Coordinates of C-alpha atoms and ligand atoms in Angstrom, one line a residue:
Chain S
M228 CA 144.9 292.8 138.3
A229 CA 147.6 292.3 141.1
E230 CA 147.7 294.0 144.3
P231 CA 150.3 296.5 143.1
I232 CA 153.8 296.6 144.8
L233 CA 154.2 300.4 145.0
Q234 CA 151.1 302.9 145.5
T235 CA 152.1 306.6 145.1
T236 CA 148.9 308.3 146.0
D237 CA 148.7 312.8 145.5
L238 CA 152.5 313.3 146.0
V239 CA 153.8 316.0 145.8
K240 CA 156.9 317.9 146.4
R241 CA 158.0 321.6 146.0
F242 CA 160.9 323.6 146.0
G243 CA 160.0 326.5 146.6
G244 CA 157.8 328.0 144.1
L245 CA 158.5 324.7 141.8
V246 CA 156.4 322.1 141.7
A247 CA 158.8 319.1 140.8
T248 CA 156.4 317.1 141.7
D249 CA 152.6 317.4 141.2
H250 CA 150.3 315.4 142.3
V251 CA 152.0 311.1 141.0
S252 CA 149.6 309.0 141.6
L253 CA 151.4 305.9 140.3
S254 CA 151.0 302.2 140.8
L255 CA 152.9 299.0 140.4
V256 CA 151.8 295.6 139.6
P257 CA 155.2 292.7 140.7
G258 CA 156.6 291.8 137.7
E259 CA 156.2 294.3 135.2
L260 CA 159.1 296.5 134.3
H261 CA 157.3 300.3 134.4
A262 CA 159.6 303.1 132.5
I263 CA 159.3 306.8 132.9
I264 CA 159.9 309.2 130.3
G265 CA 160.3 312.9 130.6
P266 CA 161.9 316.0 129.3
N267 CA 164.7 317.1 131.4
G268 CA 163.7 319.0 134.7
A269 CA 160.2 317.2 134.6
G270 CA 160.9 315.7 138.0
K271 CA 162.4 311.5 137.8
T272 CA 164.8 311.8 140.2
T273 CA 163.0 313.6 142.5
L274 CA 160.3 311.9 142.2
V275 CA 163.0 308.2 142.5
A276 CA 164.7 310.1 145.6
Q277 CA 160.3 311.0 147.1
L278 CA 160.1 307.3 146.3
S279 CA 163.5 305.4 147.9
G280 CA 163.3 308.0 151.1
E281 CA 165.5 310.4 150.3
M282 CA 163.2 312.8 149.9
A283 CA 160.0 313.3 151.7
P284 CA 157.5 314.7 149.8
T285 CA 155.6 317.9 151.2
A286 CA 152.4 316.0 150.6
G287 CA 151.4 311.9 149.6
R288 CA 151.6 309.2 150.1
V289 CA 153.6 306.5 149.2
R290 CA 152.7 302.6 149.9
F291 CA 155.3 299.3 148.9
D292 CA 154.5 295.8 149.3
G293 CA 152.0 296.3 151.7
Q294 CA 152.8 298.8 154.1
D295 CA 153.2 303.2 154.2
I296 CA 156.4 303.5 154.3
T297 CA 155.8 307.3 153.2
D298 CA 157.8 308.0 156.6
L299 CA 160.5 305.5 156.6
P300 CA 164.6 306.8 155.8
M301 CA 166.3 305.5 152.6
P302 CA 168.3 302.5 155.0
R303 CA 164.7 301.3 156.2
R304 CA 163.3 301.0 152.6
A305 CA 166.4 299.3 150.8
R306 CA 165.8 296.7 153.7
L307 CA 161.9 296.1 152.6
G308 CA 163.2 295.6 149.5
L309 CA 163.0 299.1 147.3
V310 CA 166.5 299.4 146.2
R311 CA 167.3 302.8 143.8
S312 CA 170.0 303.2 141.6
F313 CA 171.6 306.6 140.8
Q314 CA 171.5 309.0 137.5
I315 CA 174.8 310.3 139.0
T316 CA 177.3 307.5 139.8
S317 CA 177.9 306.8 143.6
I318 CA 179.8 304.2 144.5
C319 CA 182.5 303.6 147.1
P320 CA 185.7 304.6 145.3
E321 CA 188.3 303.0 146.5
F322 CA 186.9 300.4 146.9
S323 CA 187.3 297.6 144.7
A324 CA 184.6 297.2 142.5
L325 CA 183.5 293.0 144.0
D326 CA 184.2 295.3 147.8
N327 CA 181.4 297.8 146.3
V328 CA 178.8 294.6 145.7
A329 CA 179.8 292.5 148.6
M330 CA 178.9 295.3 150.7
A331 CA 175.4 295.5 149.4
V332 CA 175.4 292.0 149.7
Q333 CA 176.3 292.4 153.9
A334 CA 174.1 294.9 154.0
R335 CA 171.0 292.5 153.3
L336 CA 172.8 289.8 155.0
G337 CA 171.1 291.7 158.5
H338 CA 173.6 294.2 160.7
S339 CA 176.9 294.7 160.7
F340 CA 177.4 294.5 163.7
H341 CA 180.5 291.8 163.3
F342 CA 183.8 293.1 164.3
W343 CA 186.6 290.0 164.3
R344 CA 185.9 287.8 160.9
N345 CA 187.8 289.0 157.7
A346 CA 184.4 290.4 155.2
R347 CA 186.9 290.4 152.5
T348 CA 187.6 286.4 152.9
D349 CA 183.9 285.8 153.7
P350 CA 182.6 283.5 150.9
A351 CA 178.9 284.5 152.5
L352 CA 179.8 288.0 150.4
I353 CA 182.3 287.9 148.1
M354 CA 180.5 284.3 146.5
P355 CA 177.0 286.2 145.9
A356 CA 179.0 289.5 144.6
R357 CA 181.2 287.9 142.4
R358 CA 178.2 286.4 140.8
V359 CA 176.2 289.5 140.4
L360 CA 179.4 290.8 138.7
E361 CA 180.1 287.3 136.8
Q362 CA 176.2 288.8 135.4
V363 CA 176.8 292.6 134.6
D364 CA 180.3 291.5 132.6
L365 CA 182.8 292.9 135.5
A366 CA 184.2 289.6 136.4
A367 CA 187.8 290.6 135.6
R368 CA 187.8 293.7 136.4
A369 CA 186.5 292.6 140.6
D370 CA 189.4 294.2 141.8
V371 CA 190.1 297.1 140.2
P372 CA 189.1 300.7 142.6
A373 CA 185.6 301.4 141.7
G374 CA 187.0 304.4 141.2
L375 CA 188.9 303.4 138.1
L376 CA 186.6 302.4 136.2
S377 CA 185.7 303.5 133.1
H378 CA 182.1 305.3 132.9
G379 CA 180.4 302.6 131.1
E380 CA 181.7 299.9 134.0
Q381 CA 181.0 301.8 136.7
R382 CA 177.4 302.2 135.2
Q383 CA 177.4 298.5 135.2
L384 CA 178.5 298.6 138.4
E385 CA 175.4 301.1 139.5
V386 CA 173.1 298.3 138.3
A387 CA 175.2 295.6 140.1
I388 CA 175.6 297.2 143.2
A389 CA 171.3 297.6 143.7
L390 CA 171.0 293.5 142.0
A391 CA 173.4 292.6 144.8
T392 CA 170.4 293.8 147.7
E393 CA 167.9 290.9 146.0
P394 CA 165.8 293.8 146.1
K395 CA 161.5 293.4 145.1
L396 CA 161.1 296.6 143.2
L397 CA 164.8 298.0 141.6
L398 CA 164.7 302.1 141.3
L399 CA 166.9 302.4 138.0
D400 CA 167.5 306.4 137.1
E401 CA 169.0 306.3 133.9
P402 CA 170.8 302.8 134.1
M403 CA 172.3 304.1 130.3
A404 CA 173.2 308.0 131.6
G405 CA 176.4 308.7 129.8
M406 CA 176.8 305.9 128.1
G407 CA 177.9 304.9 124.3
R408 CA 175.6 303.2 121.5
E409 CA 177.5 299.7 122.2
E410 CA 177.2 299.5 126.1
S411 CA 174.0 301.6 126.3
Q412 CA 172.3 297.8 123.8
R413 CA 174.5 295.4 126.6
M414 CA 172.8 297.3 129.2
V415 CA 169.4 297.4 127.5
S416 CA 169.5 293.7 127.0
F417 CA 170.7 293.0 130.3
L418 CA 168.0 294.6 131.5
Q419 CA 165.5 292.7 129.2
T420 CA 167.2 289.3 131.6
L421 CA 166.2 291.2 134.4
K422 CA 162.3 291.6 133.1
R423 CA 160.1 289.1 135.3
R424 CA 162.4 288.4 137.3
Y425 CA 162.3 291.6 139.2
T426 CA 159.2 294.7 139.4
I427 CA 161.5 297.5 138.1
L428 CA 160.4 301.0 137.8
L429 CA 163.0 302.5 135.2
I430 CA 163.8 305.9 134.3
E431 CA 165.1 306.4 130.6
H432 CA 165.8 309.2 128.1
D433 CA 166.7 307.0 125.2
M434 CA 163.2 306.2 123.7
D435 CA 164.7 303.2 122.1
A436 CA 165.7 301.5 124.5
V437 CA 162.5 302.8 126.6
F438 CA 160.0 301.0 124.4
A439 CA 161.8 297.5 124.3
L440 CA 161.8 297.2 127.6
A441 CA 158.6 299.0 129.3
D442 CA 155.1 296.6 130.0
R443 CA 154.2 300.0 130.8
I444 CA 155.3 303.7 130.3
S445 CA 154.3 306.7 132.2
V446 CA 154.7 310.0 131.1
L447 CA 156.3 312.5 133.5
V448 CA 156.1 316.8 132.2
Y449 CA 156.5 319.1 134.4
G450 CA 155.9 317.0 137.9
K451 CA 152.9 315.8 136.0
V452 CA 152.2 312.4 134.7
I453 CA 150.4 313.2 131.3
A454 CA 149.6 309.6 130.9
T455 CA 150.5 306.4 131.9
G456 CA 150.2 303.0 129.6
L457 CA 150.9 300.5 127.2
P458 CA 153.8 301.7 125.0
D459 CA 151.9 301.8 121.7
E460 CA 148.8 303.5 123.7
V461 CA 151.5 305.9 124.9
R462 CA 152.6 306.6 121.6
A463 CA 149.8 307.3 120.1
N464 CA 148.5 309.8 122.9
P465 CA 148.6 313.4 120.8
E466 CA 149.3 315.6 124.2
V467 CA 152.5 313.6 124.6
Q468 CA 153.0 313.7 121.0
H469 CA 152.8 317.3 121.8
A470 CA 154.5 317.3 125.1
Y471 CA 157.5 315.6 125.1
L472 CA 157.4 313.0 121.4
G473 CA 157.9 315.9 119.5
D474 CA 156.5 317.2 115.2
E475 CA 158.7 313.8 114.7
A476 CA 156.7 311.4 116.3
E477 CA 153.6 313.1 115.8
E478 CA 154.3 312.9 112.0
A479 CA 155.3 309.5 112.4
A480 CA 152.1 309.0 114.6
A481 CA 150.3 310.0 111.4
A482 CA 152.1 308.4 109.5
E483 CA 151.5 305.0 110.9
A484 CA 147.5 305.9 111.8
A485 CA 147.0 306.3 107.4
N486 CA 148.6 303.5 106.8
A487 CA 146.3 301.7 109.2
Chain P
M289 CA 198.1 299.0 144.4
S290 CA 195.4 297.4 142.6
E291 CA 197.5 295.5 139.9
K292 CA 199.2 293.3 143.2
P293 CA 197.1 293.6 145.8
S294 CA 199.2 290.5 147.3
A295 CA 202.6 291.9 147.4
F296 CA 201.1 294.9 148.2
L297 CA 199.6 293.6 151.3
S298 CA 203.1 291.5 152.4
R299 CA 204.8 294.8 151.6
R300 CA 202.3 296.7 154.4
G301 CA 203.1 293.5 156.9
G302 CA 206.9 293.2 156.0
A303 CA 206.6 297.2 157.4
T304 CA 204.5 296.6 159.7
T305 CA 206.4 293.6 161.3
L306 CA 209.4 295.7 160.9
C307 CA 207.6 298.0 163.5
F308 CA 207.4 295.9 165.8
A309 CA 210.5 294.0 165.9
V310 CA 212.7 297.9 166.2
L311 CA 210.5 297.9 169.3
A312 CA 210.9 295.2 170.9
L313 CA 214.9 295.6 170.7
I314 CA 214.5 299.3 171.9
P315 CA 215.7 298.0 175.4
P316 CA 218.7 296.4 174.8
L317 CA 220.0 298.8 172.4
A318 CA 219.1 301.6 174.9
G319 CA 221.2 299.2 177.4
W320 CA 224.5 298.8 174.4
L321 CA 223.5 302.2 174.4
H322 CA 224.1 303.6 177.8
E323 CA 220.8 305.4 177.4
P324 CA 218.3 304.6 179.9
F325 CA 216.0 307.4 178.8
L326 CA 215.5 305.5 175.5
I327 CA 213.2 303.0 177.0
R328 CA 211.4 306.2 178.5
Q329 CA 211.2 307.9 175.1
F330 CA 209.5 304.8 174.1
I331 CA 207.4 303.7 176.4
Q332 CA 205.6 307.2 175.8
I333 CA 206.3 307.3 172.0
M334 CA 204.4 303.7 172.5
A335 CA 201.2 304.9 174.6
M336 CA 201.2 308.3 172.3
G337 CA 201.0 305.4 169.1
L338 CA 198.5 304.1 170.7
A339 CA 196.2 307.2 171.4
A340 CA 196.6 308.3 167.7
M341 CA 196.5 304.7 166.1
S342 CA 192.5 304.8 167.9
L343 CA 192.8 307.4 167.0
D344 CA 193.2 306.4 163.1
L345 CA 189.7 303.7 163.8
I346 CA 187.8 306.7 163.5
L347 CA 189.4 309.7 161.4
G348 CA 191.6 307.5 159.1
Y349 CA 188.7 304.8 158.3
G350 CA 185.7 306.0 159.3
G351 CA 186.8 309.9 157.7
L352 CA 185.1 311.5 160.9
V353 CA 187.6 314.2 161.9
S354 CA 187.1 314.1 165.9
F355 CA 189.5 317.1 167.6
G356 CA 188.4 316.2 171.1
H357 CA 190.1 312.4 170.6
A358 CA 192.4 313.6 173.8
A359 CA 189.7 313.5 176.2
F360 CA 188.8 310.2 176.3
V361 CA 192.6 309.4 176.7
G362 CA 192.7 312.0 179.6
L363 CA 189.6 310.5 181.4
A364 CA 191.3 307.0 181.6
G365 CA 194.1 308.6 182.8
Y366 CA 192.7 311.0 185.1
T367 CA 190.4 307.9 186.4
V368 CA 193.8 305.7 187.1
G369 CA 194.7 308.9 189.0
I370 CA 192.0 309.5 190.9
L371 CA 191.6 306.3 192.2
D372 CA 195.1 306.3 192.8
F373 CA 194.6 309.8 195.3
H374 CA 191.7 307.8 196.9
A375 CA 193.6 304.9 197.8
G376 CA 196.8 307.2 199.5
D377 CA 194.7 308.9 201.5
G378 CA 191.6 306.3 201.8
S379 CA 189.1 308.8 201.1
L380 CA 185.9 307.8 199.1
F381 CA 185.1 309.5 195.6
L382 CA 182.7 311.1 195.4
G383 CA 182.2 309.8 199.0
L384 CA 181.3 306.7 197.8
I385 CA 183.8 304.6 195.8
P386 CA 186.8 304.0 197.6
G387 CA 190.4 304.2 195.8
T388 CA 192.8 301.5 194.6
T389 CA 196.6 300.7 192.9
N390 CA 195.3 297.6 191.6
A391 CA 195.5 297.3 187.7
L392 CA 192.7 294.9 188.0
I393 CA 190.4 297.1 189.5
A394 CA 191.4 300.8 187.8
W395 CA 192.5 299.5 184.6
P396 CA 188.9 298.1 183.7
A397 CA 186.9 301.2 185.2
A398 CA 188.8 303.9 183.5
I399 CA 188.5 301.9 180.0
A400 CA 184.5 301.8 180.9
V401 CA 184.4 305.4 182.4
S402 CA 186.1 306.4 178.7
M403 CA 183.8 304.4 176.6
L404 CA 181.2 305.7 178.6
A405 CA 181.9 309.5 177.9
A406 CA 182.9 308.7 174.6
A407 CA 179.3 306.9 173.7
L408 CA 177.7 310.0 175.8
I409 CA 179.6 312.4 173.7
G410 CA 179.1 310.2 170.6
L411 CA 175.0 310.0 171.2
V412 CA 175.4 313.7 169.9
C413 CA 178.6 314.3 168.1
T414 CA 177.1 311.6 165.8
Q415 CA 173.7 313.1 164.7
A416 CA 176.1 315.5 162.1
G417 CA 179.4 314.8 160.5
G418 CA 181.6 316.7 158.8
T419 CA 182.2 320.4 160.4
V420 CA 179.6 320.2 162.5
F421 CA 180.6 316.4 163.9
F422 CA 185.3 318.5 164.0
M423 CA 183.0 320.9 166.7
L424 CA 180.6 319.4 168.6
T425 CA 184.0 316.9 170.0
L426 CA 185.9 319.8 170.2
A427 CA 183.0 321.7 172.4
F428 CA 182.5 318.3 174.8
A429 CA 186.5 317.6 174.9
Q430 CA 187.1 321.3 175.8
M431 CA 183.8 320.8 178.6
V432 CA 185.8 318.1 180.1
Y433 CA 188.7 319.9 179.9
Y434 CA 187.5 323.0 181.9
G435 CA 186.2 320.2 184.7
F436 CA 189.7 319.3 185.6
S437 CA 190.8 321.9 185.8
G438 CA 188.2 323.8 188.0
W439 CA 188.3 320.2 189.8
T440 CA 190.1 321.7 192.8
L441 CA 190.2 317.7 194.9
Y442 CA 192.5 317.0 192.1
G443 CA 194.9 319.8 191.6
S444 CA 193.5 321.5 189.6
D445 CA 195.1 323.2 186.9
E446 CA 198.5 322.1 188.3
G447 CA 197.5 318.0 188.5
L448 CA 197.0 315.3 189.6
S449 CA 200.8 313.2 191.2
M450 CA 200.2 309.4 191.3
G451 CA 201.7 308.0 194.2
G452 CA 203.7 305.2 191.9
R453 CA 202.4 303.0 189.1
S454 CA 199.8 300.5 189.0
E455 CA 199.8 297.1 190.7
L456 CA 199.7 294.2 189.0
P457 CA 199.8 290.7 190.1
L458 CA 202.7 288.6 188.6
L459 CA 205.0 291.8 186.5
D460 CA 206.4 295.2 188.2
I461 CA 205.1 297.5 185.9
S462 CA 207.5 299.9 188.2
D463 CA 210.4 299.0 186.4
N464 CA 211.1 300.5 183.3
T465 CA 212.0 297.6 180.9
N466 CA 209.3 295.3 182.2
F467 CA 207.0 298.2 182.1
Y468 CA 208.3 299.2 178.2
Y469 CA 207.5 295.2 177.3
F470 CA 204.1 295.2 179.0
C471 CA 203.7 298.4 176.6
F472 CA 205.1 296.8 173.6
A473 CA 202.3 293.7 174.5
V474 CA 199.6 295.7 174.9
L475 CA 200.5 297.6 171.8
L476 CA 200.3 294.4 169.3
L477 CA 197.3 293.3 171.4
C478 CA 196.0 296.5 170.2
F479 CA 196.8 296.7 166.9
L480 CA 196.2 293.3 166.2
A481 CA 192.3 293.9 167.7
M482 CA 192.0 296.7 165.4
R483 CA 193.4 295.2 162.4
A484 CA 190.6 292.6 162.8
I485 CA 187.9 294.9 163.8
V486 CA 189.1 297.4 160.0
G487 CA 188.8 293.9 158.1
S488 CA 185.4 292.8 159.1
R489 CA 182.4 293.5 158.1
F490 CA 181.8 296.3 160.3
G491 CA 185.4 297.6 159.0
M492 CA 184.0 298.2 155.8
V493 CA 181.3 299.8 157.3
L494 CA 183.8 302.1 158.6
R495 CA 185.0 302.1 155.4
G496 CA 182.8 302.9 153.3
V497 CA 181.0 306.1 155.5
R498 CA 184.2 307.0 154.6
Q499 CA 183.6 307.5 151.1
N500 CA 180.0 307.5 150.5
E501 CA 177.6 307.1 153.2
R502 CA 174.9 308.5 150.7
R503 CA 175.7 304.2 148.8
L504 CA 175.6 302.7 152.4
A505 CA 172.1 304.1 152.9
A506 CA 170.9 303.2 149.6
V507 CA 171.4 299.8 150.1
G508 CA 170.2 299.5 153.1
V509 CA 173.1 300.2 156.1
P510 CA 172.0 303.0 158.2
T511 CA 175.4 304.3 158.9
R512 CA 174.8 306.3 162.1
P513 CA 175.2 303.3 165.0
Y514 CA 177.5 302.3 163.2
R515 CA 179.7 305.9 163.3
L516 CA 178.2 305.6 166.7
A517 CA 179.7 302.0 167.8
A518 CA 183.4 303.1 166.0
F519 CA 183.4 306.1 168.2
V520 CA 182.6 304.4 171.3
I521 CA 185.4 301.7 170.5
A522 CA 188.0 304.3 169.1
G523 CA 187.7 305.7 172.7
G524 CA 187.9 302.4 174.9
F525 CA 191.7 301.9 173.4
A526 CA 191.8 305.4 173.8
G527 CA 191.3 304.4 177.6
V528 CA 194.4 301.8 177.1
A529 CA 196.7 304.7 175.6
G530 CA 195.6 306.8 178.6
I531 CA 196.1 304.5 181.2
L532 CA 200.0 304.0 180.0
L533 CA 199.9 307.8 179.5
A534 CA 199.4 308.1 183.2
N535 CA 201.5 305.3 184.1
Y536 CA 204.8 306.1 182.6
Q537 CA 203.8 309.9 183.9
T538 CA 202.7 309.1 187.3
F539 CA 201.1 312.4 186.8
V540 CA 197.7 313.5 184.9
S541 CA 196.8 316.8 184.2
P542 CA 194.6 319.1 182.6
G543 CA 197.1 319.1 179.6
D544 CA 196.4 315.3 179.1
L545 CA 193.0 316.2 177.4
S546 CA 193.5 319.1 176.1
W547 CA 192.4 320.0 172.3
T548 CA 196.4 321.3 172.2
R549 CA 196.7 317.1 172.6
S550 CA 194.0 316.5 169.8
G551 CA 195.5 318.4 167.8
E552 CA 199.0 316.5 168.9
L553 CA 197.1 313.2 168.0
I554 CA 195.2 314.6 164.5
S555 CA 199.1 315.4 163.4
M556 CA 200.6 312.4 163.9
V557 CA 197.8 310.7 162.5
V558 CA 197.9 312.7 159.2
L559 CA 202.3 312.1 159.1
G560 CA 202.2 308.1 159.8
G561 CA 199.3 307.5 157.0
L562 CA 195.9 308.3 157.7
G563 CA 193.9 304.6 157.5
S564 CA 197.1 302.4 158.1
L565 CA 197.2 301.5 162.2
I566 CA 200.4 301.2 162.2
G567 CA 201.3 304.9 160.8
P568 CA 200.1 306.1 163.5
V569 CA 202.4 304.7 166.1
L570 CA 205.4 305.8 163.2
G571 CA 203.6 309.8 163.8
A572 CA 204.5 309.5 167.4
A573 CA 207.4 308.0 167.3
A574 CA 208.8 311.2 164.4
Y575 CA 206.1 314.2 165.9
L576 CA 208.1 313.7 169.9
L577 CA 211.7 312.5 168.3
L578 CA 211.1 316.1 166.7
R579 CA 210.4 317.6 169.1
L580 CA 213.3 316.1 171.4
V581 CA 215.6 316.9 168.3
I582 CA 214.8 320.9 167.3
G583 CA 213.0 321.6 171.1
S584 CA 216.4 321.0 172.6
Y585 CA 218.0 323.7 170.1
T586 CA 214.4 326.2 170.0
T587 CA 211.6 327.0 172.0
H588 CA 209.5 327.6 168.9
W589 CA 209.7 324.1 167.8
A590 CA 206.1 323.9 165.8
V591 CA 207.7 326.5 164.0
V592 CA 209.5 323.8 162.4
F593 CA 207.1 321.2 162.8
G594 CA 204.4 322.5 160.6
P595 CA 206.3 322.9 157.7
F596 CA 207.3 319.6 157.9
L597 CA 203.8 318.3 158.7
I598 CA 202.7 320.3 155.3
L599 CA 205.1 318.7 153.7
V600 CA 204.4 315.1 154.5
V601 CA 200.9 315.9 153.3
L602 CA 202.2 317.3 150.2
F603 CA 204.7 314.9 149.4
A604 CA 203.9 311.7 150.9
R605 CA 199.5 311.6 151.0
A606 CA 199.5 308.5 152.6
G607 CA 202.1 309.4 155.1
L608 CA 205.4 308.3 156.3
F609 CA 203.7 304.5 156.9
G610 CA 202.4 305.4 153.2
F611 CA 206.2 306.3 151.7
V612 CA 207.2 303.3 152.9
V613 CA 204.4 301.5 151.1
R614 CA 203.0 303.2 149.1
G615 CA 199.3 303.4 148.7
R616 CA 196.8 303.8 151.5
E617 CA 194.5 300.7 152.6
V618 CA 190.8 301.3 152.0
Ligands
ATP219 N1 167.6 319.2 146.0 C1 166.7 320.9 144.8 N2 166.5 322.2 145.2 C2 165.7 322.6 144.5 N3 165.4 322.5 143.3 C3 165.1 321.5 143.0 C4 166.0 320.6 143.6 N4 166.4 318.9 143.2 C5 165.3 318.8 141.9 N5 164.9 320.6 142.2 C6 164.8 320.9 140.0 O1 163.5 320.0 140.9 C7 163.1 320.1 139.0 C8 163.0 317.8 138.5 O2 164.9 317.6 138.8 P1 164.7 316.6 138.5 O3 166.5 316.3 138.8 O4 164.0 315.7 139.1 O5 164.8 316.4 137.2 P2 164.8 315.6 135.8 O6 163.3 314.8 135.4 O7 165.2 313.6 136.5 O8 165.5 315.8 134.7 P3 166.5 315.1 134.2 O9 166.6 313.9 132.7 O10 167.7 316.3 134.0 O11 167.8 313.7 135.1 C9 164.3 321.2 138.3 O12 163.5 321.6 137.9 C10 165.5 320.8 139.4 O13 165.7 322.5 139.0
MG220 MG1 167.4 312.3 136.8

């Protein structure tokens, strides 16, 4: 296996008495799509917050791309190529969709202490931003204020913003959250196109999506990773079935085992 | 606004051009009406309008509610006044620096003082956002205020009278009409500069700061250096306004940098339209003219102005300028 691009060692996050992240040691290989599943309140978003630098862990270390980033703030990590999207859409609502993406391009191009040239007509910002909007099928909505986009479109924009930074590792916190069936399907096929081009850590509730997309899956329950492995291994893991997948899956797995 | 950005923009441009055209015509109008007083009144409007415009840079675009902006206006004014004072009696400022009435020396010094003060104060204030930022700017501005009202050499509370306006080569600004057009040119240039700034990459970051700071941080923009830079730039333009104001009054006093003046500037920005640059000049005009008119009937003019401001905020959320062009710039 190649040198991991992201590695956490014994990451712990406590909120008072609550242990939201409980000695999590994860490791991501470049190019893989690693999914994290877990029930509500398992600590998935809290983990993303610590990886992206928004929250400091109580204990443990985070290494990314060959360096220890545990003490780096979020903007520094983003510039190193570790970029997240938010479970609860976080956009600049008055900016157009294009402006939102252009801001991410601008951030990638270095500091923004440029006071003179008009940013909205700067091809160095606009052209890459348009390309990303096209990728997520939002080109037609480029000039609409982001706050007026539909929920599904905002979710697409959320991913587009992260992509526009050309990250080395993409942390996607439930990109399908609140999306309709059809929109989710489109997002899944879009994520499929991103696979291999980016290393992705995908947090997701939708089991079908996860099993369709993931190279490997980690299961988080009460802040603890109870299993990591290939989708089939995870599916067959009795502890996972008991804790998360529920009786239905347990039965299905039993049936499968019986058939085999 | 979303459907027709170009029409919207041209409307903004048209309204802005109209504002400057009206300002350009004030002196002949004053001559025609035999009201030379109008020229002085509009010099004050332009100077205060510029101060409000500079506040709009951080307040309207950056969402940084500074309650100490008048301090930077007043500091520049005091710099001009104090240099004038020492030029008058040949003494040295702090026993070191000779005075001058030469605008080419005094004015850059004044702007430098405002920007330096903004850098120092901003360094502390921009650590925080929201209410804490607001309280800190107020606290620092009050320190500046008490500093000058206790400085007996420069007239304490009474203020400091200048020997006259600063001296510029080629242009005699002791003449009111000359000074009027000079202020007009300064206002126009500052407007063009600030408009370029808010449209630049820096300006986009500033607008982003107001809308969603977390989003900027998540794509790799550390917002604090930009907030600080905006604070210093706004302080510099406030300094330019302070220079005009001091020369208009040929007088500076602690009132020029008091918290009430900062509050007036906020009122002008809100009244004229947050995030529009030219709106605050309209706001300054409306504010000062209303005060003049209502003030001639009653001393409790704030009783009338307060509800008026609330009505504007309720019914024209983008202020007077927004009322004309519909919508705030983002
Ligand atoms: N800032 C905080 N302060 C205190 N408790 C918190 C904080 N953030 C999260 N928690 C708690 O930590 C636990 C994990 O929350 P988290 O949001 O990480 O779960 P999640 O797995 O993302 O859930 P979901 O599937 O609903 O998104 C929850 O019990 C939550 O209430
Ligand atoms: Mg979550």
